[in-house]
PDB file of C-alpha atoms in Angstrom:
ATOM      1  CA  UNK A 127      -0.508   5.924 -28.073  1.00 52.00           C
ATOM      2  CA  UNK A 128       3.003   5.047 -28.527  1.00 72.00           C
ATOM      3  CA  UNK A 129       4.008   1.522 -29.172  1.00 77.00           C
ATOM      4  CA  UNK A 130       7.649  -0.214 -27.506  1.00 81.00           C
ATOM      5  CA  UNK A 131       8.893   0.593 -31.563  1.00 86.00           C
ATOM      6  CA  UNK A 132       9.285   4.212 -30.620  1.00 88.00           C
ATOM      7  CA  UNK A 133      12.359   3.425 -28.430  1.00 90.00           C
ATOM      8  CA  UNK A 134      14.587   1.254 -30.883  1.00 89.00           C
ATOM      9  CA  UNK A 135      16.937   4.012 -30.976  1.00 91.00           C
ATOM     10  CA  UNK A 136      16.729   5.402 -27.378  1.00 93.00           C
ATOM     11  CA  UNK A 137      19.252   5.040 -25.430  1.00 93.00           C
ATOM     12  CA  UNK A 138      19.332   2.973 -22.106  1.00 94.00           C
ATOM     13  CA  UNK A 139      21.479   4.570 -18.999  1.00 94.00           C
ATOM     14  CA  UNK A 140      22.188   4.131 -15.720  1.00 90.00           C
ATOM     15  CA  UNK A 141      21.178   0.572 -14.248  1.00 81.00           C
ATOM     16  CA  UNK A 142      18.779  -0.033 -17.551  1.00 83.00           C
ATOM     17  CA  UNK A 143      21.940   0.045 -19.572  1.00 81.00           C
ATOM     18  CA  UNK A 144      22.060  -3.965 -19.486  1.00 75.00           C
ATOM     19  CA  UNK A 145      17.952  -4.081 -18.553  1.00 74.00           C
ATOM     20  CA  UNK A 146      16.093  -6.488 -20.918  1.00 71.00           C
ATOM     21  CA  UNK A 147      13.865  -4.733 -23.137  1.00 77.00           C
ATOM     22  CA  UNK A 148      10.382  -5.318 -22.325  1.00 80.00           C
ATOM     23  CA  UNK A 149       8.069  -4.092 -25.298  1.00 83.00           C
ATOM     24  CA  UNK A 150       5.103  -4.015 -22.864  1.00 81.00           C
ATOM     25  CA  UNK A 151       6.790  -1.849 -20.150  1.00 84.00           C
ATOM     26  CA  UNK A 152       8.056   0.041 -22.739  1.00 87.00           C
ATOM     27  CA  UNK A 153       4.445   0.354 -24.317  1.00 87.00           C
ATOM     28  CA  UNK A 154       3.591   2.109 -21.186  1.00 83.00           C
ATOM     29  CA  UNK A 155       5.949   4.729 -21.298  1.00 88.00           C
ATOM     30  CA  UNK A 156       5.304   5.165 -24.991  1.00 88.00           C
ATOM     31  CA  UNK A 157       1.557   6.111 -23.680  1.00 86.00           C
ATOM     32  CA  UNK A 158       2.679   9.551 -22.184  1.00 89.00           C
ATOM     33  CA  UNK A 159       4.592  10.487 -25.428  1.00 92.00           C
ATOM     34  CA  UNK A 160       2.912  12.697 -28.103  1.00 91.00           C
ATOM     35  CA  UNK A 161       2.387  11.327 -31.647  1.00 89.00           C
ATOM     36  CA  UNK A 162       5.374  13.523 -33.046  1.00 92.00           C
ATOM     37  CA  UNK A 163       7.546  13.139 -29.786  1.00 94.00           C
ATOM     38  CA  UNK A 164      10.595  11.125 -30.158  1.00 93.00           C
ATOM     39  CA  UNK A 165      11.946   9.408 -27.157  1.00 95.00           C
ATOM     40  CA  UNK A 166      15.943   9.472 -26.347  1.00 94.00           C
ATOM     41  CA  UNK A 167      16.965   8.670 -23.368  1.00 95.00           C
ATOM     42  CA  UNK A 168      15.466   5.966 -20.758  1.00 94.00           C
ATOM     43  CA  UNK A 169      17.251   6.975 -16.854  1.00 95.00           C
ATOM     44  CA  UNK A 170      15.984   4.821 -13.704  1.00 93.00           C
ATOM     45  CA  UNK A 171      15.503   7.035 -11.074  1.00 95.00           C
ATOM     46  CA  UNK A 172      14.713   6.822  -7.391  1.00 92.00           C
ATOM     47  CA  UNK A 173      11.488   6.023  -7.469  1.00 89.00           C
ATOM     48  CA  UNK A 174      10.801   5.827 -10.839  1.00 92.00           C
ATOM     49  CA  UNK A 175      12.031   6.332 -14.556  1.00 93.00           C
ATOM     50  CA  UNK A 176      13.413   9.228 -16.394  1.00 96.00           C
ATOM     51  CA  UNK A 177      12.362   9.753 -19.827  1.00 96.00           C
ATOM     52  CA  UNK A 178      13.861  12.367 -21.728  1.00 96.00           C
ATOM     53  CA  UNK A 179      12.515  13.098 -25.302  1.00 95.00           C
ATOM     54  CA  UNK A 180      13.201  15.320 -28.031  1.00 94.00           C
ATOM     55  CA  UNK A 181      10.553  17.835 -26.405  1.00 94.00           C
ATOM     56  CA  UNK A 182       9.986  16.764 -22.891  1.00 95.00           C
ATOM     57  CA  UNK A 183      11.582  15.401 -19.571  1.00 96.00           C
ATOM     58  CA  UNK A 184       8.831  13.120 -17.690  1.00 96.00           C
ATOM     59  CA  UNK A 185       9.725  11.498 -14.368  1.00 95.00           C
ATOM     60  CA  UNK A 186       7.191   8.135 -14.505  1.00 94.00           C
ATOM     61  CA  UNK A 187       6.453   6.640 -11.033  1.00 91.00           C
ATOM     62  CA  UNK A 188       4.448   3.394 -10.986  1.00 83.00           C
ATOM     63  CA  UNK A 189       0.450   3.105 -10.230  1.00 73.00           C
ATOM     64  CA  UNK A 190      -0.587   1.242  -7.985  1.00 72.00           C
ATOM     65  CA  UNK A 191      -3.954   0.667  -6.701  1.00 76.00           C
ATOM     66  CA  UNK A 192      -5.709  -0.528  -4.439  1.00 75.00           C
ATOM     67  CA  UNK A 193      -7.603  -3.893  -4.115  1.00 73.00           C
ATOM     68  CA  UNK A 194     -10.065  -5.677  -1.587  1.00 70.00           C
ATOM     69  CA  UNK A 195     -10.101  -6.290   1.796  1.00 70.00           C
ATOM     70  CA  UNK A 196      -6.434  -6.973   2.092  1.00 73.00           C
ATOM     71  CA  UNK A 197      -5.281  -4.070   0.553  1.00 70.00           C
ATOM     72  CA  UNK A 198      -3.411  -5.502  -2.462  1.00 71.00           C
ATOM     73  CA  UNK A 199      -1.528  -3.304  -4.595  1.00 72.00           C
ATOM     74  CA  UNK A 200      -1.929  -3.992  -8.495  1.00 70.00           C
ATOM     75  CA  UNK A 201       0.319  -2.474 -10.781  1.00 70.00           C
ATOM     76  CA  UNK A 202      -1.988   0.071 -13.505  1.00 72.00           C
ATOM     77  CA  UNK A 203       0.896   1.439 -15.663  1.00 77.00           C
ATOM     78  CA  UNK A 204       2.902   4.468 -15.061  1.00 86.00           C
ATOM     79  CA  UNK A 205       1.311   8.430 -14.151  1.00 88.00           C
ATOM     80  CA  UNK A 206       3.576  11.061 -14.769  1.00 92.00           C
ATOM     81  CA  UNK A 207       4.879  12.063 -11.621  1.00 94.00           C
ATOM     82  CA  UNK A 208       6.561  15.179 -13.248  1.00 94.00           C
ATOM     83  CA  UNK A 209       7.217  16.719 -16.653  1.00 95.00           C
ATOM     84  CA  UNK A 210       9.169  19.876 -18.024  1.00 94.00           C
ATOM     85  CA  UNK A 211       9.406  21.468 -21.398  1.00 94.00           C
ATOM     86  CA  UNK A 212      13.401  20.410 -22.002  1.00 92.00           C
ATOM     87  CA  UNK A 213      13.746  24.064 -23.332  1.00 92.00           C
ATOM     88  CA  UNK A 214      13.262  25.738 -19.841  1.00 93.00           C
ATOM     89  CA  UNK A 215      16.472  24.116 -19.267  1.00 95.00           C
ATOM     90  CA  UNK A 216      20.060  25.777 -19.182  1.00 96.00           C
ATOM     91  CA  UNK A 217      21.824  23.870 -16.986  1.00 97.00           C
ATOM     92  CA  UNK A 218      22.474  20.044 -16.664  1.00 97.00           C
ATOM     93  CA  UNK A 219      24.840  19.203 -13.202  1.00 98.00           C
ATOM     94  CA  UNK A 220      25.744  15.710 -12.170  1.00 97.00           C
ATOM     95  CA  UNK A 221      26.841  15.430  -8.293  1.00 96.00           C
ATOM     96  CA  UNK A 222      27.855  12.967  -6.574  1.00 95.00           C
ATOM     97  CA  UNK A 223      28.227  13.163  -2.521  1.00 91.00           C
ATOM     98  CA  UNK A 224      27.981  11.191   0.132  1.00 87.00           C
ATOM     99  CA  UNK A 225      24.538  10.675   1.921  1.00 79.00           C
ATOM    100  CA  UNK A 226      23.282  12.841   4.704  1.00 79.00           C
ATOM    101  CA  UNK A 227      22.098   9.905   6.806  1.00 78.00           C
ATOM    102  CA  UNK A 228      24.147   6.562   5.393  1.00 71.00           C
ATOM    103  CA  UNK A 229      22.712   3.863   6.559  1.00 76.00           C
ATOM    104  CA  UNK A 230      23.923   0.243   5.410  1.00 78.00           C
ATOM    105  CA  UNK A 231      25.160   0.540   2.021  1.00 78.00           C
ATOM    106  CA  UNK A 232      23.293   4.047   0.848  1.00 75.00           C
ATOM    107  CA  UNK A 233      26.572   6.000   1.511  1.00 85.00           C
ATOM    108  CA  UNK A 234      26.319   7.453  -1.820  1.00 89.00           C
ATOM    109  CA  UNK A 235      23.757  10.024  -3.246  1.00 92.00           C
ATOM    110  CA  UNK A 236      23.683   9.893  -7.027  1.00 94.00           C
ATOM    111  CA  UNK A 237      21.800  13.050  -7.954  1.00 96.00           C
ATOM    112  CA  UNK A 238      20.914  15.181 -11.199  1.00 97.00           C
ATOM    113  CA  UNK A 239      20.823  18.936 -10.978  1.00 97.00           C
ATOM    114  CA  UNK A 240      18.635  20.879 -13.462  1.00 96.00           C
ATOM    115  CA  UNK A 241      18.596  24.330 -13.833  1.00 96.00           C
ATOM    116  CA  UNK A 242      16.549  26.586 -14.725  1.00 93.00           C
ATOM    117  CA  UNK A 243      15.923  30.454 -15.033  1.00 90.00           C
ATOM    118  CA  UNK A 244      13.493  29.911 -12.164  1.00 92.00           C
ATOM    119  CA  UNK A 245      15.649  27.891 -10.138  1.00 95.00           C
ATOM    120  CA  UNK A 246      16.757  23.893  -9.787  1.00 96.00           C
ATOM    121  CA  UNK A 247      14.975  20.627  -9.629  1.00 92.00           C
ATOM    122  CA  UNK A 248      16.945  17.641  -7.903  1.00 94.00           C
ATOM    123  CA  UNK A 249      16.564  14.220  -9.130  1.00 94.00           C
ATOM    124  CA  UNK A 250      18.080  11.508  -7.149  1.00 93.00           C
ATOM    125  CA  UNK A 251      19.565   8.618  -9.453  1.00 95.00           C
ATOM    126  CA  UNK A 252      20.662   6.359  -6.726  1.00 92.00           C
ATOM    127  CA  UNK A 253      21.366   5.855  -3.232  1.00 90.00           C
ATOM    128  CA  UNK A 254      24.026   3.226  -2.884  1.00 89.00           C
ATOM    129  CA  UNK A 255      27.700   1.975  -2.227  1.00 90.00           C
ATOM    130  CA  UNK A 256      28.581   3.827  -5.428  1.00 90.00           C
ATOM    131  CA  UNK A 257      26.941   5.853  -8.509  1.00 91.00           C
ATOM    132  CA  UNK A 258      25.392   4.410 -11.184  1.00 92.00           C
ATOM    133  CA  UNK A 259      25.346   6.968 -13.735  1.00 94.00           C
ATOM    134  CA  UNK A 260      28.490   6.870 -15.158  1.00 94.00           C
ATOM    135  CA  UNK A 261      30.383  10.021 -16.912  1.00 95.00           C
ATOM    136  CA  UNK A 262      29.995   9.085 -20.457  1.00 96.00           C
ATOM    137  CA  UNK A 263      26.010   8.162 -19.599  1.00 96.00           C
ATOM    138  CA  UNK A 264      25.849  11.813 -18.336  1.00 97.00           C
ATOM    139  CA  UNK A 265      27.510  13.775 -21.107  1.00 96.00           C
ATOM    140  CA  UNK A 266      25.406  12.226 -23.108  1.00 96.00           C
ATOM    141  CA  UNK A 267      22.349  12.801 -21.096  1.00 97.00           C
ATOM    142  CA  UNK A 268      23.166  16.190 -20.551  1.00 97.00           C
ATOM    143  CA  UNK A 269      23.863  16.562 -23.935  1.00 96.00           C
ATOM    144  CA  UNK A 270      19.960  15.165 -25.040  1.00 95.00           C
ATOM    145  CA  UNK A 271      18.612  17.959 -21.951  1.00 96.00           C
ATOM    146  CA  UNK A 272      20.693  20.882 -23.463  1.00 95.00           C
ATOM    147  CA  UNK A 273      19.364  19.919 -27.252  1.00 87.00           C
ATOM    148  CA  UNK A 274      22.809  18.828 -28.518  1.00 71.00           C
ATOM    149  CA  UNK A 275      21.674  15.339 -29.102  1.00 50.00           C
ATOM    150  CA  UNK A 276      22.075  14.158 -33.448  1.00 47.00           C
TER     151      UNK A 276
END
């Protein structure tokens, strides 16, 4: 198990870019990473968090269970909700487009698109008024995907 130290030099995009740091929620993600894995990039997603590493990308949904007669969800950590060997990809795409259904102010769908020689896997960023992956957050990430990360 990985401790919150493994992510001083990971980088922080999208709406975690100004996120406080919190070692414990960070010590949860660290608990899906190998003991030679080396995280990079930390990406909120819909639903849950992106985590690309220098081997792996893992979408991480929370885990809830739950409890008594009132049915009272307690957070347990994160699962994995999905996770792909980073060299099956060759493609990294970043669209943005406006929602098929808008309603209030999800007019925007901020979305990944990952390709591979099998196909693509979408991964929605954001629904909102506007993106919030910005261009320089996404050359970057796309750069980490691709292996052309330092």
């Amino acid at each position: 198990m990985r401790d919150a130290d493994a992510f001083d030099s990971t980088a922080f995009l999208g709406l975690a870019r100004s996120a406080k740091r919190d070692p414990y929620r960070l010590s949860l993600f660290g608990q899906h990473l190998e003991s030679d894995e080396r995280p990079v990039i930390v990406l909120p997603v819909q639903g849950g968090t992106l985590l690309v590493t220098d081997q792996r990308l893992l979408e991480l949904r929370a885990h809830l269970e739950v409890h008594g007669a009132w049915n009272v969800k307690e957070f347990q950590g994160y699962t994995v909700h999905r996770a792909f060997d980073r060299a099956a990809f060759r493609t990294v795409d970043h669209v943005v487009r406006g929602a098929p259904e808008p309603v209030g102010s999800r007019r925007i769908d901020d979305i990944l698109v990952l390709g591979t020689a099998n196909g693509t896997e979408e991964l929605i960023v954001s629904r909102g008024p506007e993106p919030t992956l910005l261009e320089s957050e996404f050359t970057m990430l796309r750069d980490a995907v691709l292996g052309r990360h330092p």
